[in-house]
């Protein structure tokens, strides 16, 4: 699951990013409401973790504006506003979950796993193209019914391509899906993952469109 963390408390954000990475979630982090709205437009995260006390605008306004999108991400509000009335207001503004600070990390992670299960059931969990079958829930990939082992990033890359068969994804689009902002990556990492995937799948399953990007065929 790709998470957008909207939080102006930098030390809290650092701790959260570390915990999310261990849990297998990719996190992008922004510190203001305007940056959040921009990132939601360009990055299409699956979940937004939203602080309400932001420097430039109220998080509730971010919440309202992001629901004008066609496919709005799930939103977990994480805030110091902790009265029942605050929670009701947040949920009425369209939040999917609400957790007041201070909170226990174990509880936040459990709530994220629950939201992750929701994102998985709203999308098709099983994608089959040609001889390759990918299960988005169990993260299992098989070729001609034989299960193959993929690294986490190989799986995410393959999933991105298989979710949009026939569509060409550029290296930059794939990097956005696989890596959080500011994460160190070699300029050829996507090429390396593609190379390794081709050794595990049939060699011509992922097609290179020279100068544009990568695609997999329609079923
Ligand atoms: Ca804040």
Coordinates of N, CA and C and ligand atoms in Angstrom, one line a residue:
X1 N 0.9 -1.2 0.0 CA 0.0 0.0 0.0 C 0.9 1.2 0.0
X2 N 0.5 2.2 -0.9 CA 1.3 3.4 -0.9 C 0.6 4.5 0.0
X3 N 1.4 5.0 0.9 CA 0.9 6.0 1.9 C 1.4 7.4 1.6
X4 N 0.5 8.4 1.7 CA 1.0 9.8 1.8 C 0.8 10.2 3.2
X5 N 1.9 10.6 3.8 CA 1.9 11.1 5.2 C 1.9 12.6 5.2
X6 N 0.9 13.2 5.8 CA 0.8 14.7 5.8 C 1.0 15.1 7.3
X7 N 2.1 15.6 7.6 CA 2.5 15.8 9.0 C 3.6 16.8 9.1
X8 N 3.3 17.9 9.9 CA 4.4 19.0 10.0 C 5.3 18.8 11.2
X9 N 5.0 17.8 12.0 CA 6.0 17.4 13.1 C 7.0 16.5 12.5
X10 N 8.2 17.0 12.3 CA 9.2 16.2 11.5 C 9.7 15.0 12.2
X11 N 9.9 15.1 13.6 CA 10.4 13.9 14.3 C 9.3 12.8 14.3
X12 N 8.1 13.2 14.5 CA 7.0 12.2 14.4 C 7.0 11.5 13.1
X13 N 7.1 12.4 12.0 CA 7.0 11.9 10.7 C 8.1 10.9 10.4
X14 N 9.3 11.2 10.9 CA 10.5 10.3 10.7 C 10.2 8.9 11.3
X15 N 9.7 8.9 12.6 CA 9.4 7.7 13.3 C 8.3 6.9 12.6
X16 N 7.3 7.6 12.0 CA 6.3 6.9 11.3 C 6.8 6.2 10.1
X17 N 7.6 7.0 9.3 CA 8.1 6.4 8.1 C 8.9 5.2 8.3
X18 N 9.7 5.2 9.4 CA 10.5 4.0 9.7 C 9.6 2.8 10.0
X19 N 8.6 3.1 10.8 CA 7.7 2.0 11.2 C 6.9 1.4 10.0
X20 N 6.5 2.4 9.1 CA 5.7 1.9 7.9 C 6.6 1.1 7.0
X21 N 7.9 1.5 6.8 CA 8.8 0.8 5.9 C 8.9 -0.7 6.4
X22 N 9.1 -0.8 7.7 CA 9.2 -2.2 8.3 C 8.0 -3.0 8.0
X23 N 6.8 -2.3 8.0 CA 5.6 -3.0 7.7 C 5.3 -3.3 6.2
X24 N 6.3 -2.8 5.4 CA 6.2 -3.1 3.9 C 5.4 -2.0 3.2
X25 N 5.1 -0.9 3.8 CA 4.4 0.2 3.1 C 5.4 1.2 2.6
X26 N 5.1 1.8 1.4 CA 5.9 2.8 0.8 C 5.3 4.2 1.2
X27 N 6.1 5.1 1.7 CA 5.6 6.3 2.3 C 6.2 7.5 1.6
X28 N 5.3 8.5 1.2 CA 5.8 9.8 0.8 C 5.3 10.7 1.9
X29 N 6.1 11.8 2.1 CA 5.8 12.6 3.3 C 5.8 14.1 2.8
X30 N 4.8 14.8 3.2 CA 4.7 16.2 2.9 C 4.3 16.9 4.2
X31 N 4.5 18.2 4.3 CA 4.3 18.9 5.6 C 3.2 20.0 5.6
X32 N 2.5 20.2 4.4 CA 1.5 21.2 4.4 C 0.3 20.7 3.6
X33 N -0.8 21.4 3.7 CA -2.0 21.0 3.1 C -1.9 21.2 1.5
X34 N -1.3 22.2 1.1 CA -1.2 22.4 -0.4 C -0.3 21.4 -1.0
X35 N 0.8 21.0 -0.3 CA 1.6 19.9 -0.8 C 0.9 18.6 -0.9
X36 N 0.0 18.4 0.1 CA -0.8 17.2 0.2 C -1.7 17.1 -1.0
X37 N -2.4 18.2 -1.3 CA -3.4 18.2 -2.4 C -2.7 17.9 -3.7
X38 N -1.5 18.5 -3.9 CA -0.7 18.3 -5.1 C -0.2 16.9 -5.2
X39 N 0.3 16.3 -4.1 CA 0.7 14.9 -4.1 C -0.4 13.9 -4.4
X40 N -1.6 14.3 -3.9 CA -2.7 13.4 -4.2 C -3.1 13.4 -5.6
X41 N -3.0 14.6 -6.3 CA -3.2 14.7 -7.7 C -2.2 13.9 -8.5
X42 N -0.9 14.1 -8.2 CA 0.1 13.5 -9.1 C 0.5 12.1 -8.7
X43 N 0.3 11.7 -7.5 CA 0.9 10.4 -7.0 C -0.1 9.3 -6.8
X44 N -1.4 9.7 -6.7 CA -2.5 8.8 -6.4 C -2.1 7.8 -5.3
X45 N -1.9 8.2 -4.1 CA -1.6 7.3 -3.0 C -2.9 6.5 -2.7
X46 N -2.8 5.3 -2.0 CA -3.9 4.6 -1.7 C -4.5 5.0 -0.3
X47 N -3.6 5.5 0.5 CA -4.0 5.9 1.9 C -3.3 7.3 2.2
X48 N -4.1 8.2 2.8 CA -3.5 9.4 3.3 C -3.6 9.4 4.8
X49 N -2.5 9.7 5.5 CA -2.5 9.8 6.9 C -2.4 11.3 7.1
X50 N -3.5 11.9 7.7 CA -3.7 13.3 7.7 C -3.7 14.0 9.1
X51 N -2.7 14.8 9.3 CA -2.7 15.7 10.5 C -3.7 16.8 10.3
X52 N -4.4 17.3 11.3 CA -5.3 18.4 11.0 C -4.7 19.7 11.3
X53 N -3.8 19.8 12.2 CA -3.2 21.1 12.5 C -2.0 21.4 11.6
X54 N -2.3 21.9 10.4 CA -1.2 22.1 9.4 C -0.9 23.6 9.3
X55 N 0.4 23.9 8.8 CA 0.8 25.3 8.9 C 0.0 26.2 7.9
X56 N -0.5 25.7 6.8 CA -1.1 26.6 5.8 C -2.6 26.5 5.7
X57 N -3.2 25.4 6.1 CA -4.6 25.2 6.1 C -5.1 24.2 7.1
X58 N -6.4 24.1 7.3 CA -6.9 23.1 8.2 C -7.0 21.8 7.5
X59 N -6.6 20.7 8.2 CA -6.7 19.4 7.5 C -8.1 19.0 7.1
X60 N -9.1 19.5 7.8 CA -10.5 19.2 7.4 C -10.8 19.8 6.0
X61 N -10.1 20.9 5.6 CA -10.3 21.4 4.3 C -9.6 20.6 3.2
X62 N -8.5 20.0 3.6 CA -7.8 19.1 2.7 C -8.7 17.9 2.5
X63 N -9.3 17.4 3.6 CA -10.2 16.2 3.5 C -11.3 16.5 2.6
X64 N -11.9 17.7 2.7 CA -13.1 18.0 1.9 C -12.7 18.1 0.4
X65 N -11.5 18.7 0.1 CA -11.1 18.9 -1.3 C -10.7 17.6 -1.9
X66 N -10.0 16.7 -1.2 CA -9.6 15.5 -1.8 C -10.8 14.6 -2.2
X67 N -11.9 14.8 -1.5 CA -13.1 14.0 -1.9 C -13.8 14.5 -3.2
X68 N -13.2 15.6 -3.8 CA -13.7 16.0 -5.1 C -13.0 15.2 -6.2
X69 N -12.0 14.3 -5.8 CA -11.4 13.5 -6.8 C -12.3 12.3 -7.2
X70 N -12.0 11.8 -8.4 CA -12.9 10.7 -8.9 C -12.7 9.4 -8.0
X71 N -11.4 9.1 -7.7 CA -11.1 7.9 -6.9 C -10.3 8.4 -5.7
X72 N -11.0 9.0 -4.7 CA -10.3 9.5 -3.5 C -9.6 8.4 -2.8
X73 N -8.4 8.7 -2.2 CA -7.7 7.7 -1.4 C -8.4 7.5 -0.1
X74 N -8.2 6.4 0.6 CA -8.7 6.3 2.0 C -7.9 7.3 2.9
X75 N -8.6 7.8 3.9 CA -7.9 8.8 4.8 C -8.0 8.3 6.3
X76 N -6.9 8.3 6.9 CA -6.8 8.1 8.4 C -6.4 9.5 9.0
X77 N -7.2 10.1 9.8 CA -6.9 11.3 10.4 C -6.1 11.0 11.7
X78 N -5.0 11.7 11.8 CA -4.1 11.4 13.0 C -3.8 12.8 13.6
X79 N -4.5 13.1 14.7 CA -4.5 14.5 15.2 C -4.5 14.6 16.7
X80 N -4.1 15.8 17.2 CA -4.2 16.0 18.6 C -5.6 16.4 19.1
X81 N -6.5 16.6 18.1 CA -7.9 17.0 18.5 C -8.6 15.7 18.9
X82 N -8.9 15.6 20.2 CA -9.2 14.2 20.7 C -10.6 14.1 21.3
X83 N -11.5 15.1 21.2 CA -12.8 14.9 21.8 C -13.7 14.1 20.8
X84 N -14.8 13.6 21.4 CA -15.7 12.8 20.6 C -16.3 13.7 19.5
X85 N -16.5 15.0 19.8 CA -17.0 15.9 18.8 C -16.0 16.1 17.6
X86 N -14.7 16.1 18.0 CA -13.7 16.2 16.9 C -13.8 15.0 16.0
X87 N -13.9 13.8 16.6 CA -13.9 12.6 15.9 C -15.1 12.6 14.9
X88 N -16.3 13.0 15.5 CA -17.5 13.0 14.7 C -17.3 13.9 13.5
X89 N -16.7 15.1 13.7 CA -16.5 16.1 12.7 C -15.6 15.5 11.6
X90 N -14.5 14.8 12.0 CA -13.6 14.2 11.1 C -14.2 13.2 10.2
X91 N -15.0 12.3 10.9 CA -15.6 11.2 10.1 C -16.7 11.7 9.2
X92 N -17.4 12.8 9.7 CA -18.4 13.4 8.8 C -17.8 14.1 7.6
X93 N -16.6 14.5 7.7 CA -15.9 15.2 6.6 C -15.4 14.2 5.6
X94 N -15.5 12.9 5.9 CA -15.1 11.9 5.0 C -13.9 11.0 5.4
X95 N -13.4 11.2 6.6 CA -12.3 10.3 7.0 C -12.8 8.9 7.1
X96 N -11.9 7.9 6.8 CA -12.3 6.5 6.9 C -11.9 6.0 8.3
X97 N -11.0 6.7 9.0 CA -10.6 6.3 10.3 C -10.0 7.5 11.0
X98 N -10.0 7.4 12.3 CA -9.6 8.6 13.1 C -8.9 8.1 14.3
X99 N -7.6 8.6 14.5 CA -6.9 8.2 15.7 C -6.3 9.5 16.3
X100 N -6.5 9.6 17.7 CA -6.1 10.8 18.3 C -4.6 10.6 18.9
X101 N -3.9 11.7 18.9 CA -2.5 11.7 19.5 C -2.7 12.0 21.0
X102 N -1.9 11.5 21.9 CA -0.9 10.5 21.6 C -1.5 9.1 21.4
X103 N -0.8 8.3 20.6 CA -1.4 7.0 20.2 C -0.3 5.9 20.3
X104 N -0.7 4.7 20.3 CA 0.3 3.6 20.4 C 0.6 3.2 18.9
X105 N 1.9 3.0 18.6 CA 2.3 2.6 17.3 C 1.6 1.3 16.9
X106 N 1.5 0.4 17.8 CA 0.9 -0.9 17.5 C -0.6 -0.8 17.0
X107 N -1.3 0.2 17.6 CA -2.7 0.4 17.2 C -2.7 1.0 15.9
X108 N -1.9 2.0 15.6 CA -1.9 2.7 14.3 C -1.6 1.6 13.2
X109 N -0.6 0.8 13.4 CA -0.2 -0.2 12.4 C -1.4 -1.2 12.2
X110 N -2.0 -1.6 13.3 CA -3.2 -2.5 13.1 C -4.3 -1.8 12.3
X111 N -4.5 -0.6 12.5 CA -5.5 0.2 11.7 C -5.1 0.3 10.3
X112 N -3.8 0.4 10.0 CA -3.3 0.5 8.6 C -3.5 -0.8 7.9
X113 N -3.3 -1.9 8.6 CA -3.5 -3.2 8.0 C -4.9 -3.4 7.7
X114 N -5.8 -3.0 8.6 CA -7.3 -3.1 8.3 C -7.6 -2.3 7.1
X115 N -7.1 -1.1 6.9 CA -7.4 -0.2 5.8 C -6.8 -0.9 4.5
X116 N -5.6 -1.5 4.6 CA -5.0 -2.1 3.5 C -5.8 -3.3 3.0
X117 N -6.5 -4.0 3.9 CA -7.4 -5.1 3.5 C -8.5 -4.5 2.7
X118 N -9.0 -3.3 3.1 CA -10.1 -2.7 2.4 C -9.7 -2.3 1.0
X119 N -8.4 -1.7 0.8 CA -8.0 -1.3 -0.5 C -7.9 -2.6 -1.4
X120 N -7.5 -3.7 -0.8 CA -7.3 -4.9 -1.6 C -8.7 -5.5 -2.1
X121 N -9.7 -5.3 -1.2 CA -11.0 -5.9 -1.6 C -11.7 -5.1 -2.6
X122 N -11.4 -3.7 -2.6 CA -12.1 -2.9 -3.5 C -11.5 -3.0 -5.0
X123 N -10.3 -3.5 -5.0 CA -9.7 -3.7 -6.4 C -9.8 -5.2 -6.7
X124 N -9.6 -5.6 -7.9 CA -9.5 -7.0 -8.3 C -8.3 -7.6 -7.5
X125 N -8.4 -8.7 -6.9 CA -7.3 -9.2 -6.1 C -6.5 -10.2 -7.0
X126 N -7.1 -10.8 -8.0 CA -6.4 -11.7 -8.8 C -6.3 -11.2 -10.3
X127 N -5.1 -11.0 -10.8 CA -4.9 -10.6 -12.1 C -4.2 -11.6 -12.9
X128 N -4.8 -12.0 -14.0 CA -4.1 -13.0 -14.9 C -3.9 -12.5 -16.3
X129 N -2.7 -12.5 -16.7 CA -2.4 -12.1 -18.1 C -1.5 -13.2 -18.7
X130 N -2.0 -13.8 -19.8 CA -1.3 -14.9 -20.4 C -1.0 -16.0 -19.4
X131 N 0.3 -16.3 -19.2 CA 0.7 -17.4 -18.3 C 0.9 -17.0 -16.9
X132 N 0.8 -15.6 -16.7 CA 1.2 -15.1 -15.4 C 0.0 -14.7 -14.6
X133 N -0.1 -15.2 -13.3 CA -1.2 -14.9 -12.4 C -0.6 -14.2 -11.2
X134 N -1.2 -13.1 -10.8 CA -0.8 -12.3 -9.6 C -1.9 -12.1 -8.7
X135 N -1.7 -12.5 -7.4 CA -2.7 -12.3 -6.4 C -2.3 -11.1 -5.5
X136 N -3.0 -10.0 -5.6 CA -2.7 -8.8 -4.9 C -2.8 -9.0 -3.3
X137 N -3.6 -9.9 -2.9 CA -3.9 -10.1 -1.5 C -2.8 -10.9 -0.8
X138 N -2.4 -12.0 -1.4 CA -1.4 -12.9 -0.9 C 0.0 -12.6 -1.4
X139 N 0.1 -11.7 -2.4 CA 1.4 -11.4 -3.0 C 2.0 -12.5 -3.7
X140 N 1.2 -13.5 -4.1 CA 1.7 -14.7 -4.8 C 1.7 -14.5 -6.3
X141 N 2.8 -14.9 -6.9 CA 2.8 -14.8 -8.4 C 3.1 -16.2 -8.9
X142 N 2.4 -16.6 -9.9 CA 2.7 -17.9 -10.5 C 2.8 -17.8 -12.0
X143 N 3.7 -18.6 -12.6 CA 3.8 -18.7 -14.1 C 3.4 -20.1 -14.5
X144 N 2.4 -20.3 -15.3 CA 1.9 -21.6 -15.7 C 1.6 -22.4 -14.4
X145 N 1.0 -21.8 -13.4 CA 0.6 -22.4 -12.2 C 1.8 -22.8 -11.3
X146 N 3.0 -22.4 -11.6 CA 4.1 -22.6 -10.7 C 4.5 -21.3 -10.0
X147 N 4.4 -21.4 -8.7 CA 4.7 -20.2 -7.9 C 6.1 -19.8 -8.0
X148 N 6.4 -18.5 -8.2 CA 7.8 -18.0 -8.3 C 8.0 -17.0 -7.2
X149 N 9.3 -16.8 -6.8 CA 9.6 -16.0 -5.7 C 10.1 -14.6 -6.2
X150 N 9.4 -13.5 -5.8 CA 9.8 -12.2 -6.2 C 10.2 -11.4 -5.0
X151 N 11.1 -10.4 -5.1 CA 11.3 -9.5 -4.0 C 10.1 -8.5 -4.0
X152 N 10.0 -7.8 -2.8 CA 8.9 -6.8 -2.6 C 8.8 -5.9 -3.8
X153 N 9.9 -5.3 -4.2 CA 9.9 -4.3 -5.3 C 9.6 -4.9 -6.7
X154 N 10.1 -6.1 -6.9 CA 9.8 -6.8 -8.2 C 8.3 -7.0 -8.2
X155 N 7.7 -7.4 -7.1 CA 6.2 -7.7 -7.0 C 5.5 -6.4 -7.3
X156 N 5.9 -5.3 -6.7 CA 5.2 -4.0 -6.8 C 5.3 -3.5 -8.3
X157 N 6.4 -3.7 -8.9 CA 6.6 -3.3 -10.3 C 5.7 -4.1 -11.2
X158 N 5.7 -5.4 -11.0 CA 4.9 -6.3 -11.8 C 3.4 -6.0 -11.6
X159 N 3.0 -5.7 -10.4 CA 1.6 -5.4 -10.1 C 1.2 -4.1 -10.8
X160 N 2.1 -3.1 -10.7 CA 1.8 -1.8 -11.4 C 1.5 -2.0 -12.9
X161 N 2.3 -2.9 -13.5 CA 2.2 -3.1 -15.0 C 0.9 -3.9 -15.2
X162 N 0.7 -5.0 -14.4 CA -0.4 -5.9 -14.7 C -1.8 -5.3 -14.4
X163 N -1.8 -4.2 -13.5 CA -3.1 -3.5 -13.2 C -3.5 -2.7 -14.4
X164 N -2.6 -2.4 -15.3 CA -3.0 -1.5 -16.4 C -2.5 -2.1 -17.7
X165 N -3.0 -3.3 -18.1 CA -2.5 -4.0 -19.2 C -2.7 -3.1 -20.5
X166 N -1.7 -3.1 -21.3 CA -1.7 -2.3 -22.6 C -1.3 -0.9 -22.4
X167 N -1.2 -0.5 -21.1 CA -0.8 0.9 -20.9 C 0.7 0.9 -20.7
X168 N 1.4 2.0 -21.2 CA 2.8 2.1 -21.1 C 3.1 2.9 -19.8
X169 N 3.9 2.4 -18.9 CA 4.3 3.2 -17.8 C 5.8 3.6 -17.9
X170 N 6.1 4.8 -17.7 CA 7.4 5.3 -17.9 C 8.3 4.9 -16.6
X171 N 9.6 5.0 -16.8 CA 10.5 4.7 -15.7 C 10.1 5.6 -14.5
X172 N 9.9 6.9 -14.8 CA 9.5 7.8 -13.7 C 8.3 7.4 -12.9
X173 N 7.3 7.0 -13.7 CA 6.0 6.6 -13.0 C 6.2 5.3 -12.2
X174 N 7.1 4.4 -12.7 CA 7.3 3.2 -11.9 C 8.2 3.6 -10.6
X175 N 9.1 4.5 -10.8 CA 9.9 4.9 -9.6 C 9.0 5.5 -8.5
X176 N 8.1 6.3 -8.9 CA 7.1 6.9 -8.0 C 6.4 5.8 -7.2
X177 N 6.0 4.8 -7.9 CA 5.3 3.7 -7.2 C 6.1 2.9 -6.3
X178 N 7.4 2.7 -6.7 CA 8.2 1.8 -5.9 C 9.0 2.4 -4.8
X179 N 9.3 3.7 -4.9 CA 10.1 4.4 -3.9 C 9.5 5.6 -3.3
X180 N 9.7 5.8 -2.0 CA 9.3 7.0 -1.4 C 10.2 8.2 -1.9
X181 N 9.7 9.4 -1.7 CA 10.5 10.6 -2.0 C 11.8 10.6 -1.2
X182 N 12.9 11.0 -1.8 CA 14.1 11.1 -1.0 C 14.8 9.8 -0.7
X183 N 14.2 8.7 -1.1 CA 14.8 7.4 -0.9 C 15.9 7.3 -2.0
X184 N 17.1 6.8 -1.5 CA 18.2 6.7 -2.4 C 17.9 5.6 -3.5
X185 N 18.0 6.0 -4.7 CA 17.9 4.9 -5.7 C 18.9 5.2 -6.9
X186 N 19.5 4.1 -7.4 CA 20.4 4.2 -8.5 C 19.6 4.5 -9.7
X187 N 20.2 5.2 -10.7 CA 19.4 5.7 -11.8 C 18.9 4.5 -12.7
X188 N 19.5 3.4 -12.5 CA 19.1 2.2 -13.4 C 18.3 1.2 -12.6
X189 N 17.8 1.6 -11.4 CA 17.2 0.5 -10.5 C 15.9 -0.1 -11.2
X190 N 15.1 0.7 -11.9 CA 14.0 0.1 -12.6 C 14.4 -0.9 -13.6
X191 N 15.5 -0.6 -14.4 CA 16.0 -1.5 -15.4 C 16.5 -2.8 -14.8
X192 N 17.1 -2.7 -13.6 CA 17.6 -3.9 -12.9 C 16.5 -4.8 -12.5
X193 N 15.4 -4.1 -11.9 CA 14.2 -4.9 -11.5 C 13.6 -5.6 -12.7
X194 N 13.5 -4.9 -13.8 CA 12.9 -5.4 -15.0 C 13.7 -6.6 -15.5
X195 N 15.0 -6.4 -15.5 CA 15.9 -7.5 -16.0 C 15.7 -8.8 -15.1
X196 N 15.6 -8.6 -13.8 CA 15.5 -9.7 -12.9 C 14.1 -10.4 -13.1
X197 N 13.1 -9.5 -13.3 CA 11.7 -10.1 -13.5 C 11.7 -10.9 -14.8
X198 N 12.4 -10.4 -15.8 CA 12.4 -11.2 -17.1 C 13.0 -12.5 -16.9
X199 N 14.0 -12.7 -16.0 CA 14.6 -14.0 -15.8 C 13.6 -14.9 -15.1
X200 N 12.7 -14.3 -14.3 CA 11.8 -15.2 -13.6 C 10.5 -15.5 -14.3
X201 N 10.1 -14.5 -15.2 CA 8.9 -14.7 -16.0 C 9.4 -15.1 -17.4
X202 N 8.5 -15.3 -18.3 CA 9.0 -15.5 -19.7 C 9.6 -14.2 -20.2
X203 N 10.7 -14.3 -21.0 CA 11.5 -13.2 -21.3 C 10.7 -12.0 -22.0
X204 N 9.7 -12.4 -22.8 CA 9.0 -11.3 -23.5 C 7.7 -10.9 -22.9
X205 N 7.5 -11.3 -21.6 CA 6.2 -10.9 -20.9 C 6.1 -9.4 -20.7
X206 N 7.2 -8.8 -20.2 CA 7.3 -7.3 -20.1 C 7.9 -6.8 -21.3
X207 N 7.2 -5.9 -22.0 CA 7.8 -5.3 -23.3 C 8.4 -3.9 -23.0
X208 N 9.5 -3.7 -23.6 CA 10.1 -2.4 -23.6 C 9.6 -1.5 -24.7
X209 N 9.1 -0.4 -24.5 CA 8.7 0.6 -25.6 C 9.8 1.6 -25.6
X210 N 10.7 1.5 -26.5 CA 11.9 2.3 -26.5 C 11.7 3.8 -26.3
X211 N 12.4 4.4 -25.3 CA 12.2 5.8 -25.1 C 11.0 6.2 -24.4
X212 N 10.1 5.3 -24.1 CA 8.8 5.6 -23.5 C 8.6 4.9 -22.1
X213 N 8.8 3.6 -22.1 CA 8.6 2.9 -20.9 C 8.4 1.4 -21.1
X214 N 7.5 0.8 -20.2 CA 7.3 -0.6 -20.2 C 5.8 -0.9 -20.2
X215 N 5.5 -2.1 -20.7 CA 4.1 -2.5 -20.7 C 4.0 -4.0 -20.7
X216 N 2.8 -4.5 -20.3 CA 2.5 -5.9 -20.5 C 1.2 -6.0 -21.3
X217 N 1.1 -7.1 -22.0 CA 0.0 -7.2 -23.0 C -1.4 -7.3 -22.4
X218 N -2.4 -7.0 -23.1 CA -3.7 -7.3 -22.7 C -4.0 -8.8 -22.6
X219 N -4.9 -9.2 -21.7 CA -5.2 -10.6 -21.6 C -5.9 -11.1 -22.9
Ligands
LIG1 CA1 0.5 19.6 13.2

